[in-house]
Amino acid sequence: MGKQHGDIFAKCYTWEDAKRLQEAGLYPFFREIESTTGSAVVVDGKRRVMIGSNNYLGLTHHPRVIEAAKRAVEIYGVGCTGSRFLNGNLDLHRQLEEGLATYLGKEKALVFSTGFFANQGALSTLVGRSDVIYSDRENHASIIEGTRLALGDTLKFAHNDMEDLERILIQTRDKYKGALIVADGVFSMSGDILQLPKVVELAKKYECRVYVDDAHALGVLGPKGEGTGHHFGCQDDVDLVMGTFSKSFASIGGYIAGKADIVDYIRHKARPFMFSAALPPASTASVLECLRIAQEEPQHLQNLWKNARKMSEALTGMGYNTLNSQTPIIPLLIGDDLETFAFTKALHEAGVFATPVVSPAVPKGCALMRTSYMASHSAEDLDYALTVLKKLGEQFGILGNEERMNAMNELARNHFGHRAVAPA
Ligand SMILES: Cc1ncc(COP(=O)(O)O)c(C=O)c1O
């Protein structure tokens, strides 16, 4: 090999982060689930209460959804074996798009094979060289990928901070032609809700379009789970709404919805849509059934919020810093990565499955135990999780320690904004 050359794989041989955690017995990733009911899983032969899933409405095991998937396999087989653009387009895809558009109150919807592709495809297609994206700092990785592929500039504003967004708009808006403000409706890690009415106000004032990623809001916010726009009553001011079926809608896939001309343009230009195989029949049929259930069976949304409120009150009551989350995603701020991994392990051993979140998903030094709740959790399972969380919180010195609790408040204020700290 020439002197100036190197091995492209050299970094892989020297990267030790995962190995070090494995050796310390703290590696928290890729736990193998042997069976699941949705709200409880079996790992290593033992049942564990699942408080780390995005199955908010608990529909993964709904009999109607399972039946719809089976029926679709019988009619269409197990895969589409091609892109919708050419040979993989099913009547089921169209039915799902029509149903979604009606549910979301938009002219048209377009279904992608993942939510990641939906963000990547839509943003990279719409934003040209002379355009700009104003993007929340805590936006999901798929939005970041979309902004990287887009030809225009991306300017980031402080998380959910409308003063910072306006400051940047004042400084930069005149340099660009088109502008898109992009943010999660419900932020996936901290669980807070975008200040959408203020975003809409700024968009009108500075002539921007609004794009909301409702991955964690679909099925959760709004009278029938239609999302963040419906929650605030400003759905008509959201130009494009993106979402995923990999959470409340219990499957896989994603969508973009908005005015017909915009959706049609994306449909004929977005490469992750055109050059990737279509959403499989069973998944499409499952999602279509989830969409019907969301509108016909309000009890799931009611149970979700009953469970989320119970957990939020109990956890903040114990003294956890939950970043003042107002949704079924309830993070527990811990701070240190290794302590968060040790806490994950202790929870797991005690029969509770929750997920640690470390940088870059959150700012460095702000590691979280991300907990999230479902319509299908039983009161017994939630009470059990609370007992374990209290006992371990005390054992780890996270609870019952005023100095530590003040430090967590300070961390929340500095890194997640003033909205992250509950009023005293
Ligand atoms: C906010 C947000 N946007 C987009 C996605 C991507 O969705 P999918 O899982 O369908 O690729 C996710 C999933 O993690 C998400 O949390």
XYZ file of C-alpha atoms in Angstrom, residues 27-36 41-48 50 348 353:
21
model
C -23.964 -3.121 27.115
C -27.668 -2.199 26.849
C -28.341 -2.614 23.126
C -29.725 -5.388 20.905
C -31.471 -7.235 23.732
C -33.223 -10.185 22.104
C -36.951 -10.386 22.623
C -38.125 -14.003 22.518
C -41.828 -13.235 22.600
C -44.025 -10.246 23.342
C -41.692 -9.001 26.640
C -39.766 -12.180 27.351
C -35.988 -11.774 27.324
C -33.637 -14.537 28.541
C -36.706 -16.605 29.424
C -38.048 -14.021 31.869
C -41.094 -11.750 31.545
C -40.324 -8.043 31.732
C -41.984 -3.109 28.547
C -33.747 -5.186 33.341
C -37.379 -3.116 30.056
